PDB file of N, CA, C and O in Angstrom:
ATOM      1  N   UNK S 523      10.020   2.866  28.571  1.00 79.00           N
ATOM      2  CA  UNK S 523      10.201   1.420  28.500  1.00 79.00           C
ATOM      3  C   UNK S 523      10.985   1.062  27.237  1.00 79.00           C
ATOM      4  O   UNK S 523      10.923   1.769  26.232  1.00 79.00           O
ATOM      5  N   UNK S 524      11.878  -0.284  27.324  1.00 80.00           N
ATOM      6  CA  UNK S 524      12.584  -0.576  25.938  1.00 80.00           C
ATOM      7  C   UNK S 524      11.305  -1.329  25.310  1.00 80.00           C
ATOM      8  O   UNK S 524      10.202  -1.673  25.735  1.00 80.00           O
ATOM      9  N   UNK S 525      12.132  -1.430  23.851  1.00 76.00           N
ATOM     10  CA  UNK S 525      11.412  -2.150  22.965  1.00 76.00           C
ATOM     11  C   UNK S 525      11.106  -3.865  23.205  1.00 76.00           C
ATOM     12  O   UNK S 525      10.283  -4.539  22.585  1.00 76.00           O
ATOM     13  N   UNK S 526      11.814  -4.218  24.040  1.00 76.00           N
ATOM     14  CA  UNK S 526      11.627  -5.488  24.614  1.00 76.00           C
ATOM     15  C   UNK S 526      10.559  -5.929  25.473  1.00 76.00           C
ATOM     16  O   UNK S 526       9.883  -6.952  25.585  1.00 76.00           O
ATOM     17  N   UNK S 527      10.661  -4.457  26.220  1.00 78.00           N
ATOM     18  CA  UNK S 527       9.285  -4.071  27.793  1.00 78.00           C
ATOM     19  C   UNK S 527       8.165  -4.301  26.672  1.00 78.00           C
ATOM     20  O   UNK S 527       7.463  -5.304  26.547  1.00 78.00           O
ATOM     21  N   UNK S 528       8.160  -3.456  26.099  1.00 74.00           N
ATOM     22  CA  UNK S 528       6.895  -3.152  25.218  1.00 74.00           C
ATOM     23  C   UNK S 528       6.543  -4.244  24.595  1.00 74.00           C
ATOM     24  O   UNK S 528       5.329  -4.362  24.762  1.00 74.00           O
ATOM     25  N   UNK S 529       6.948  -5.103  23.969  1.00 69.00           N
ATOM     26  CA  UNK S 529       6.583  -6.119  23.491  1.00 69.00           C
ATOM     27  C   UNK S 529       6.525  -7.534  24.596  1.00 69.00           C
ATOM     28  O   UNK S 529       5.894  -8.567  24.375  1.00 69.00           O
ATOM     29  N   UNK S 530       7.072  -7.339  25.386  1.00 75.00           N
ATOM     30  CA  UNK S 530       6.555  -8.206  26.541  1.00 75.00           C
ATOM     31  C   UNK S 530       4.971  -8.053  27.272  1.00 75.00           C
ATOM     32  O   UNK S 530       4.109  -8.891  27.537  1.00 75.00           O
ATOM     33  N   UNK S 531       5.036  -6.744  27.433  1.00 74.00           N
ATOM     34  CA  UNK S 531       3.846  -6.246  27.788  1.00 74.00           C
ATOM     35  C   UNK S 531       2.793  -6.575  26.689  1.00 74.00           C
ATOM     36  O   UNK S 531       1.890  -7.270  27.155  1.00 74.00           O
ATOM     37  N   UNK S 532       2.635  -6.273  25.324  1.00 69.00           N
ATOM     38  CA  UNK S 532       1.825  -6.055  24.525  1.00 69.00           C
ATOM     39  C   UNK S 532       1.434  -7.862  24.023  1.00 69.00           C
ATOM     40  O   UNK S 532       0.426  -8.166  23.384  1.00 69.00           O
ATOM     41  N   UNK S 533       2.517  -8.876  24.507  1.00 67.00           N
ATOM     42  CA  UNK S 533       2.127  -9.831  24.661  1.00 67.00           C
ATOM     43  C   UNK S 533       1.487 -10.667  25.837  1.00 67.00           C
ATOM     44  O   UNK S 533       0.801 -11.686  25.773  1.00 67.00           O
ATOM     45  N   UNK S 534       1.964  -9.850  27.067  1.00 70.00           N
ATOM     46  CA  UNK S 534       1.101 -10.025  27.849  1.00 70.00           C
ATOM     47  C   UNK S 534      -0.718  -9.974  28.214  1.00 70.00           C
ATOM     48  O   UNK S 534      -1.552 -10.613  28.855  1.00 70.00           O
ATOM     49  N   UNK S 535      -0.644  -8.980  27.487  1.00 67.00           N
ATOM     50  CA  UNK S 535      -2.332  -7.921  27.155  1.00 67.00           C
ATOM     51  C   UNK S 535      -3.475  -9.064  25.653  1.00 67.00           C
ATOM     52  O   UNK S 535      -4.691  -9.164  25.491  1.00 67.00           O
ATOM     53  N   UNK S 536      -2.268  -9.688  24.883  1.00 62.00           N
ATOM     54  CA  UNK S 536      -3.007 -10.363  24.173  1.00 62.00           C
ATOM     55  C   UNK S 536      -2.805  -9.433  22.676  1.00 62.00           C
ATOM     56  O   UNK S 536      -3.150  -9.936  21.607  1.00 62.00           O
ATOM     57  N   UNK S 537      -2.334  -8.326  22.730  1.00 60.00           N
ATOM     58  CA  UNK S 537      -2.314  -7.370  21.965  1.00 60.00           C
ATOM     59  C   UNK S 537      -1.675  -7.573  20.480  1.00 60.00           C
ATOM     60  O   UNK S 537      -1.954  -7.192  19.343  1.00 60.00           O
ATOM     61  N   UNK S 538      -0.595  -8.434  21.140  1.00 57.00           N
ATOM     62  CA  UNK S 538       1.083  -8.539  19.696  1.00 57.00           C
ATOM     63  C   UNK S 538       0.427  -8.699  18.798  1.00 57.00           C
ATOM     64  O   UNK S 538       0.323  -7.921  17.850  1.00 57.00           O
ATOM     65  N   UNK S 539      -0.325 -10.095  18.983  1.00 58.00           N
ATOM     66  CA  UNK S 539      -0.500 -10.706  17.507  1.00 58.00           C
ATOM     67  C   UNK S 539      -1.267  -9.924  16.647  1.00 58.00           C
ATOM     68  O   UNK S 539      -0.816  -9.708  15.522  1.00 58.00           O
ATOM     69  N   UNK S 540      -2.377  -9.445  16.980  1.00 55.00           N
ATOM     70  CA  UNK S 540      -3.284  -8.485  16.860  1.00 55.00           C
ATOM     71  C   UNK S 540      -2.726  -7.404  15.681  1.00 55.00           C
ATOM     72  O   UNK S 540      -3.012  -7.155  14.509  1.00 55.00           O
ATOM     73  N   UNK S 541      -1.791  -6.927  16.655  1.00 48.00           N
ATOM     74  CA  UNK S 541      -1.169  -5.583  16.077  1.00 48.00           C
ATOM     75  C   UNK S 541       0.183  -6.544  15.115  1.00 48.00           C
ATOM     76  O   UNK S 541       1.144  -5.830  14.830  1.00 48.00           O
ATOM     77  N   UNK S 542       0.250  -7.501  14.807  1.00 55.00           N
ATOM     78  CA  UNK S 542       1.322  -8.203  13.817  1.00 55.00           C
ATOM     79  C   UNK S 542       0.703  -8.624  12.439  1.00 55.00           C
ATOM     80  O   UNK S 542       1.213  -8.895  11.352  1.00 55.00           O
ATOM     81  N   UNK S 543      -0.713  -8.574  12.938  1.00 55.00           N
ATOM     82  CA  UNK S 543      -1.648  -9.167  12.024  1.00 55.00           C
ATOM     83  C   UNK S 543      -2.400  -8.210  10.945  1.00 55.00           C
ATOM     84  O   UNK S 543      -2.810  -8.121   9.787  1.00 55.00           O
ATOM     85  N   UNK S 544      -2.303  -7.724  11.887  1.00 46.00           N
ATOM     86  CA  UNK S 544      -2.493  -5.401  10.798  1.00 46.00           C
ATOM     87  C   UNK S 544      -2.011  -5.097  10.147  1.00 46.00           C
ATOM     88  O   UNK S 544      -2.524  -4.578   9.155  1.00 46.00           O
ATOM     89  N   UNK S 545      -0.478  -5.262  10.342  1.00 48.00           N
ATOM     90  CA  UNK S 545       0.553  -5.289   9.910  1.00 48.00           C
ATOM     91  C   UNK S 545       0.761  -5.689   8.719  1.00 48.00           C
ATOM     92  O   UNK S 545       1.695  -5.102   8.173  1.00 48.00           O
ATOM     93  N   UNK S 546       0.157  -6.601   8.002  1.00 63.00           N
ATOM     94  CA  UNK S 546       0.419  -8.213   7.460  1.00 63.00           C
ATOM     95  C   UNK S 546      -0.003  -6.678   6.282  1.00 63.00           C
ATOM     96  O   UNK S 546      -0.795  -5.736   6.264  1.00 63.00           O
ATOM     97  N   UNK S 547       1.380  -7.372   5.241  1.00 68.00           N
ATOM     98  CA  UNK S 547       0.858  -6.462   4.045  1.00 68.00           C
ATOM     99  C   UNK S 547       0.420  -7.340   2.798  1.00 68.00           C
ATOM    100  O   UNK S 547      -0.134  -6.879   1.800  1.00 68.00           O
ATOM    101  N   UNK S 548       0.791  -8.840   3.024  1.00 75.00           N
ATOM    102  CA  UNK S 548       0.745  -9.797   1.966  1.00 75.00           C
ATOM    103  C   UNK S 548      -0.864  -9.840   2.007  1.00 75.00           C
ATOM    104  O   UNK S 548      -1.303  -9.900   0.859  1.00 75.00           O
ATOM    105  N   UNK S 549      -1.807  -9.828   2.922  1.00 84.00           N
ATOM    106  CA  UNK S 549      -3.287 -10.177   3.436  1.00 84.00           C
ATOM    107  C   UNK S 549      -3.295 -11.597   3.754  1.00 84.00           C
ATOM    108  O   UNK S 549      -4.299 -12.304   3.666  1.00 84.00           O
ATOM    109  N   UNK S 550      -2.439 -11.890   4.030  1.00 91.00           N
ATOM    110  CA  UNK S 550      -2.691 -13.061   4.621  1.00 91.00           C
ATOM    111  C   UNK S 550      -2.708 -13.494   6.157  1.00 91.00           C
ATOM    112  O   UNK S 550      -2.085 -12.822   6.980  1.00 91.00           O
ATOM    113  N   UNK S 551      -3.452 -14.661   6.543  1.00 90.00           N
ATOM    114  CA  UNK S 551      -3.952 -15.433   7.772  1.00 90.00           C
ATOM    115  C   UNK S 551      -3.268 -16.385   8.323  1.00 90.00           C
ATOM    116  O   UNK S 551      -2.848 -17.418   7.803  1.00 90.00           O
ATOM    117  N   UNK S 552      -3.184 -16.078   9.205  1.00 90.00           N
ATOM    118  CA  UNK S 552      -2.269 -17.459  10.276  1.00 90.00           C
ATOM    119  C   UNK S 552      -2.961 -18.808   9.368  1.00 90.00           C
ATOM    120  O   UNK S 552      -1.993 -19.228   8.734  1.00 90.00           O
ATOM    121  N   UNK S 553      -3.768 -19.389   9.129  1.00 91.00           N
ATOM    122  CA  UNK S 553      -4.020 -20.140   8.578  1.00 91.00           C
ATOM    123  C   UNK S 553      -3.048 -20.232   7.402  1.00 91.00           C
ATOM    124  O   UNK S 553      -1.915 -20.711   7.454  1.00 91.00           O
ATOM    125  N   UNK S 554      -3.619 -19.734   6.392  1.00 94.00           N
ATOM    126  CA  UNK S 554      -3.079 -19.699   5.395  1.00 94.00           C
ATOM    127  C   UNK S 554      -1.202 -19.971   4.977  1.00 94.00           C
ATOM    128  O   UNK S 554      -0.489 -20.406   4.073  1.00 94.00           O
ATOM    129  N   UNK S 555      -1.108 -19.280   6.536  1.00 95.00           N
ATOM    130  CA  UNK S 555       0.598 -19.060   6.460  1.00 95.00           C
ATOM    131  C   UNK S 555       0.935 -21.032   7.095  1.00 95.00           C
ATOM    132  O   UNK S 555       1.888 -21.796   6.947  1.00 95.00           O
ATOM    133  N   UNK S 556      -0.272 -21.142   7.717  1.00 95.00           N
ATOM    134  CA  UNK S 556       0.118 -22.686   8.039  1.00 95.00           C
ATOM    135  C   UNK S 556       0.262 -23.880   6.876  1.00 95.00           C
ATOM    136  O   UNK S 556       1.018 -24.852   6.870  1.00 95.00           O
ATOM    137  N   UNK S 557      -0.828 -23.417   5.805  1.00 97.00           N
ATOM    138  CA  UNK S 557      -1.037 -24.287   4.388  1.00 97.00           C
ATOM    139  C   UNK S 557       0.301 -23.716   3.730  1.00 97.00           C
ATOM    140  O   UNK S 557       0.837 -24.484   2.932  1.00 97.00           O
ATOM    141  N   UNK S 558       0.944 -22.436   3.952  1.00 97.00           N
ATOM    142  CA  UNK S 558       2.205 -22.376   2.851  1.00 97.00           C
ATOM    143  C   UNK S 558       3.168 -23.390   3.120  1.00 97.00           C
ATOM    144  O   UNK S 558       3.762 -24.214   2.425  1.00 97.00           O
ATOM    145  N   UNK S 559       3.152 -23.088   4.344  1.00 98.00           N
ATOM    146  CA  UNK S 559       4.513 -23.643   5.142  1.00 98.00           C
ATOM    147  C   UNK S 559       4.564 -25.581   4.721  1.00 98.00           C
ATOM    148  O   UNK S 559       5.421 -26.236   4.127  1.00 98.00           O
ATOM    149  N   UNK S 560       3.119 -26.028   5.410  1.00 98.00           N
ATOM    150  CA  UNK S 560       2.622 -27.438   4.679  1.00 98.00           C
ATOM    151  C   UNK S 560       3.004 -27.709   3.030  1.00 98.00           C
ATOM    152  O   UNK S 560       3.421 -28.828   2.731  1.00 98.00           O
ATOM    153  N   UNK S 561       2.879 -26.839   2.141  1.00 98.00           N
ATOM    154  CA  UNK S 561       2.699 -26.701   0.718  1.00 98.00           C
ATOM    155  C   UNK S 561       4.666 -27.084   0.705  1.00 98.00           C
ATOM    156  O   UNK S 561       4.939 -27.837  -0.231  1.00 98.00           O
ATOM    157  N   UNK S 562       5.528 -26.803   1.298  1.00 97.00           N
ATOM    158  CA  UNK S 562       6.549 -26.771   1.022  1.00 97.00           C
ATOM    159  C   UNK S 562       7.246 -27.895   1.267  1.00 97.00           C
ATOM    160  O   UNK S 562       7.323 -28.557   2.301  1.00 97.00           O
ATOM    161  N   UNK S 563       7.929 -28.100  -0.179  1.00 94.00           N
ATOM    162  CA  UNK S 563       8.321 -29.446  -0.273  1.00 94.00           C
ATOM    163  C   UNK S 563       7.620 -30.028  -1.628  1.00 94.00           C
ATOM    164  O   UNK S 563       8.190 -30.517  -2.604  1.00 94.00           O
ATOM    165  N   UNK S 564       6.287 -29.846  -1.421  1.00 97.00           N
ATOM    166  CA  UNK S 564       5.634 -30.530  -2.295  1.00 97.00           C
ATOM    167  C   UNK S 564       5.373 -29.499  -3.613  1.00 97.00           C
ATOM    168  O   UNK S 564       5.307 -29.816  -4.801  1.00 97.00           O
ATOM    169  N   UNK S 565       5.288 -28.594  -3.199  1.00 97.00           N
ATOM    170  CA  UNK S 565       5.193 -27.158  -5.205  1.00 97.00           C
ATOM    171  C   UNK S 565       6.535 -26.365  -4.489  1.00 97.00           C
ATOM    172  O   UNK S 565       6.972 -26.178  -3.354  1.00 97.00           O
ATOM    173  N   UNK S 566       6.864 -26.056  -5.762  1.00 98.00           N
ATOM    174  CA  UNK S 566       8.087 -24.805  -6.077  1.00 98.00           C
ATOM    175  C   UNK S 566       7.407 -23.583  -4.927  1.00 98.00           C
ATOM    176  O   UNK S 566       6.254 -23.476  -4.510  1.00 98.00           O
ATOM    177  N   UNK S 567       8.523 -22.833  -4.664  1.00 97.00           N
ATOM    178  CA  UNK S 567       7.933 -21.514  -4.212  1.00 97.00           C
ATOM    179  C   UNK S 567       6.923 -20.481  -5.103  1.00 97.00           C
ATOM    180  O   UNK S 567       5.859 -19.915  -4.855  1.00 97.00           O
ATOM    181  N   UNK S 568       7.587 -20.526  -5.959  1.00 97.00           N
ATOM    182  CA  UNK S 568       6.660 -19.730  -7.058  1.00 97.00           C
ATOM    183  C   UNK S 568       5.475 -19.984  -7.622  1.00 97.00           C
ATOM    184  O   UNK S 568       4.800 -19.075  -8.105  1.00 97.00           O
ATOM    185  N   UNK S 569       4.909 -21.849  -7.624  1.00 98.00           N
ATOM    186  CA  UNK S 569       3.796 -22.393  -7.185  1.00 98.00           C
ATOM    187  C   UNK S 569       3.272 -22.100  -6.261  1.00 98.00           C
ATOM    188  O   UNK S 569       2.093 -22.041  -6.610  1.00 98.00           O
ATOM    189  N   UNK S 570       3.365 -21.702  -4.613  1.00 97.00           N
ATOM    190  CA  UNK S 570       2.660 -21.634  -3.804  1.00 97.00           C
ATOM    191  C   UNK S 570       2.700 -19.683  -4.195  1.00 97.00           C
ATOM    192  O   UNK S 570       1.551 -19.286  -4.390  1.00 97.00           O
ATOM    193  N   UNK S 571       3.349 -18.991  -4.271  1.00 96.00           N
ATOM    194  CA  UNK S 571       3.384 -17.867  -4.382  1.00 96.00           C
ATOM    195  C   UNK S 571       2.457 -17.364  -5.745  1.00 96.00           C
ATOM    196  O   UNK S 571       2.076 -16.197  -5.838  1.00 96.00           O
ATOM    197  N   UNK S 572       2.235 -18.108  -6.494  1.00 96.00           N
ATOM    198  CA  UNK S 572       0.970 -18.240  -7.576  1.00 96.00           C
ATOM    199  C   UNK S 572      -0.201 -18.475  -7.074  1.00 96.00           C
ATOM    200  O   UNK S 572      -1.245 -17.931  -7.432  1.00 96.00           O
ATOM    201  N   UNK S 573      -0.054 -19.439  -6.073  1.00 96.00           N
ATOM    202  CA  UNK S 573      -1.582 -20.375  -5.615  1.00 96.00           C
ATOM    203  C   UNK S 573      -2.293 -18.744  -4.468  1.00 96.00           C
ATOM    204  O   UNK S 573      -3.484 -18.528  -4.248  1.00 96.00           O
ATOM    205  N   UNK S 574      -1.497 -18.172  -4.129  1.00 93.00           N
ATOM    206  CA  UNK S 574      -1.775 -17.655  -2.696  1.00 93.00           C
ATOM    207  C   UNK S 574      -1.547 -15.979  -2.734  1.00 93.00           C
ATOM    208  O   UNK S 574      -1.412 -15.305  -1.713  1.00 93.00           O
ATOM    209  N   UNK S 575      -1.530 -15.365  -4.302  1.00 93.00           N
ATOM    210  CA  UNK S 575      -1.275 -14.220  -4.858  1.00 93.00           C
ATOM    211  C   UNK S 575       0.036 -13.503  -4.430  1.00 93.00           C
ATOM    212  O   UNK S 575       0.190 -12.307  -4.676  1.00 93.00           O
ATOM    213  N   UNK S 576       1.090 -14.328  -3.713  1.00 93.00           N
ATOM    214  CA  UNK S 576       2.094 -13.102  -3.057  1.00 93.00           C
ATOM    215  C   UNK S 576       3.576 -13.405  -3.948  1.00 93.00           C
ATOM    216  O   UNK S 576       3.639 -13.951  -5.049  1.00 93.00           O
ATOM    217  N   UNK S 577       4.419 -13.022  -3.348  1.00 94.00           N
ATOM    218  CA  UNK S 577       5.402 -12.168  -4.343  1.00 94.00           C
ATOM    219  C   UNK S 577       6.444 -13.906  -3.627  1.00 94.00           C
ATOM    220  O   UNK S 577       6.377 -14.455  -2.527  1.00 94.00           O
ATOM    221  N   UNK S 578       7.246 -14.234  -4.825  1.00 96.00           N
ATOM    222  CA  UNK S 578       7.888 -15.472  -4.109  1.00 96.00           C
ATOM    223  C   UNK S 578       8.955 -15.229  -3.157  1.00 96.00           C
ATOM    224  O   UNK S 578       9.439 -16.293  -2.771  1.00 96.00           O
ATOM    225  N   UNK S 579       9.408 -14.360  -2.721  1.00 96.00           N
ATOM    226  CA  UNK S 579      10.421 -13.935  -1.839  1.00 96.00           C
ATOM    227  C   UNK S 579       9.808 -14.389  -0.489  1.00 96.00           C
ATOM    228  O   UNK S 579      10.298 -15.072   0.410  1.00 96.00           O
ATOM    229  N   UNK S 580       8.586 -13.804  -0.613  1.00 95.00           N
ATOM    230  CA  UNK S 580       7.704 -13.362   0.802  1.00 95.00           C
ATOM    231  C   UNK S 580       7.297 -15.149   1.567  1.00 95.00           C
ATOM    232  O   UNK S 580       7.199 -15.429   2.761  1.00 95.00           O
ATOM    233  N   UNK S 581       7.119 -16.184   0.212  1.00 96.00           N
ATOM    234  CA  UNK S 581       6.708 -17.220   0.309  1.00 96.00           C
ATOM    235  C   UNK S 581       8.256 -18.104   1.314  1.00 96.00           C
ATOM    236  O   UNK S 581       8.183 -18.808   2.321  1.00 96.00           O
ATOM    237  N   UNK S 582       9.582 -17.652   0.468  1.00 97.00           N
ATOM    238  CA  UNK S 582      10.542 -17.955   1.627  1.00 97.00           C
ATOM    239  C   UNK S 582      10.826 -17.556   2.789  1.00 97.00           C
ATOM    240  O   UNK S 582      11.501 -18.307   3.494  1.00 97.00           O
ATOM    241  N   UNK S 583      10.308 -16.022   3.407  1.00 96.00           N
ATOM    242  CA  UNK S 583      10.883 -15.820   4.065  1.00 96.00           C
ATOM    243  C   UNK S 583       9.968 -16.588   5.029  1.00 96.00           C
ATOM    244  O   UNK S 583      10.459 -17.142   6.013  1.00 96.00           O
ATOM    245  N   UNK S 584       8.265 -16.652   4.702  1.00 96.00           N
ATOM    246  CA  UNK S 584       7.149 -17.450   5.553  1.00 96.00           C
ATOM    247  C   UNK S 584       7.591 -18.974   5.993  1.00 96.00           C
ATOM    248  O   UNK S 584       7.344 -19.584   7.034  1.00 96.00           O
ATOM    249  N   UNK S 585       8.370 -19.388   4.768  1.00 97.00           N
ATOM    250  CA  UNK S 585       8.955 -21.042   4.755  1.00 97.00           C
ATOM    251  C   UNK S 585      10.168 -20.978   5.925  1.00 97.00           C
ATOM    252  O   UNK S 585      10.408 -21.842   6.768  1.00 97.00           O
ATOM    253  N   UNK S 586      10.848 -19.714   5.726  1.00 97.00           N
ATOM    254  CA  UNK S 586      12.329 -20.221   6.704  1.00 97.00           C
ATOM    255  C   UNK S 586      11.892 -19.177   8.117  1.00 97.00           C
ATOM    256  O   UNK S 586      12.759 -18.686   8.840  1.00 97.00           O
ATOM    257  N   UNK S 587      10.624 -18.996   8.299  1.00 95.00           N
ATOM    258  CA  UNK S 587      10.215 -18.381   9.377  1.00 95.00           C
ATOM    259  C   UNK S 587      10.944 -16.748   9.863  1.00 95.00           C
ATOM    260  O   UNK S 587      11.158 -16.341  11.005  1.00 95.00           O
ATOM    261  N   UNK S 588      11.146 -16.209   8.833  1.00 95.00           N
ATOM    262  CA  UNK S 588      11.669 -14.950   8.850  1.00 95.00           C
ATOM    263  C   UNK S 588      10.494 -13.806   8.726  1.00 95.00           C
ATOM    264  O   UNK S 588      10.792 -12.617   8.836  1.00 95.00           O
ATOM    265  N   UNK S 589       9.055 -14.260   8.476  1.00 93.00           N
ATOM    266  CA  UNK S 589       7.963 -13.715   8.328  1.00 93.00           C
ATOM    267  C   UNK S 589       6.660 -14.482   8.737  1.00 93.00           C
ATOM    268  O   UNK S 589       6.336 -15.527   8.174  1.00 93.00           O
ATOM    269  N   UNK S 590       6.021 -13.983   9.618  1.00 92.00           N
ATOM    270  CA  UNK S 590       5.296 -14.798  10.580  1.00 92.00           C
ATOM    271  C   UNK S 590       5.683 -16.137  11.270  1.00 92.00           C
ATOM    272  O   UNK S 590       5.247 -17.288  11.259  1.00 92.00           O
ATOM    273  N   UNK S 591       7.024 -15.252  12.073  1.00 92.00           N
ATOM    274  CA  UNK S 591       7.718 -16.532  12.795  1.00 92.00           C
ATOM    275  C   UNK S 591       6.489 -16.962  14.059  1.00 92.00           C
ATOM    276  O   UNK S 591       6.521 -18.119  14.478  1.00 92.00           O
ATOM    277  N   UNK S 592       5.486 -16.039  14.598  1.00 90.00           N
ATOM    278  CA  UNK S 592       4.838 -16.448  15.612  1.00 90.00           C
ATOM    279  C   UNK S 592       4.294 -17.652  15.374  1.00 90.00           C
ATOM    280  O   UNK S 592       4.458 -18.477  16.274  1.00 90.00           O
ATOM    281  N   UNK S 593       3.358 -18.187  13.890  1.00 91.00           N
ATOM    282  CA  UNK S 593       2.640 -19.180  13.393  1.00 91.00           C
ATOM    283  C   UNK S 593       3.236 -20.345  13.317  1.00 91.00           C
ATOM    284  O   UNK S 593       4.158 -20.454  12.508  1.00 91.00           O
ATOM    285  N   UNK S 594       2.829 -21.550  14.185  1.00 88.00           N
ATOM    286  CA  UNK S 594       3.104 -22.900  14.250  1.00 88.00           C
ATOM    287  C   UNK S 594       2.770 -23.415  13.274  1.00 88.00           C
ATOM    288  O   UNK S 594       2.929 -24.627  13.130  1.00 88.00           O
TER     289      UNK S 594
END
């Protein structure tokens, strides 16, 4: 199967997020990634990347949805 099958499937099963969430090397929670995203605008990146222990890069890529694009 391609890598497309597979991830169709593994979202089918309920599985993706699961296994996206394992993944997660920052330790952070769909939640949490919802309060960054909220936080922006209002503190610097490096403020929320202070508030939330992670590295400020990681805080943009969460903001421009390049890292936990699944989270609304």
């Amino acid at each position: 199967a391609t890598r497309q099958e597979n991830s169709e499937d593994a979202k089918g099963h309920g599985t993706w997020m699961a296994a996206q969430v394992a993944k997660s090397k920052d330790g952070l929670d769909a939640d949490q990634v919802r309060q960054i995203r909220a936080l922006a605008g209002n503190l610097t990146q490096r403020e929320i990347a202070q508030r939330f222990g992670i590295a400020e890069p990681r805080v943009c890529k969460i903001i421009n949805r390049k890292a936990w694009a699944w989270v609304e």
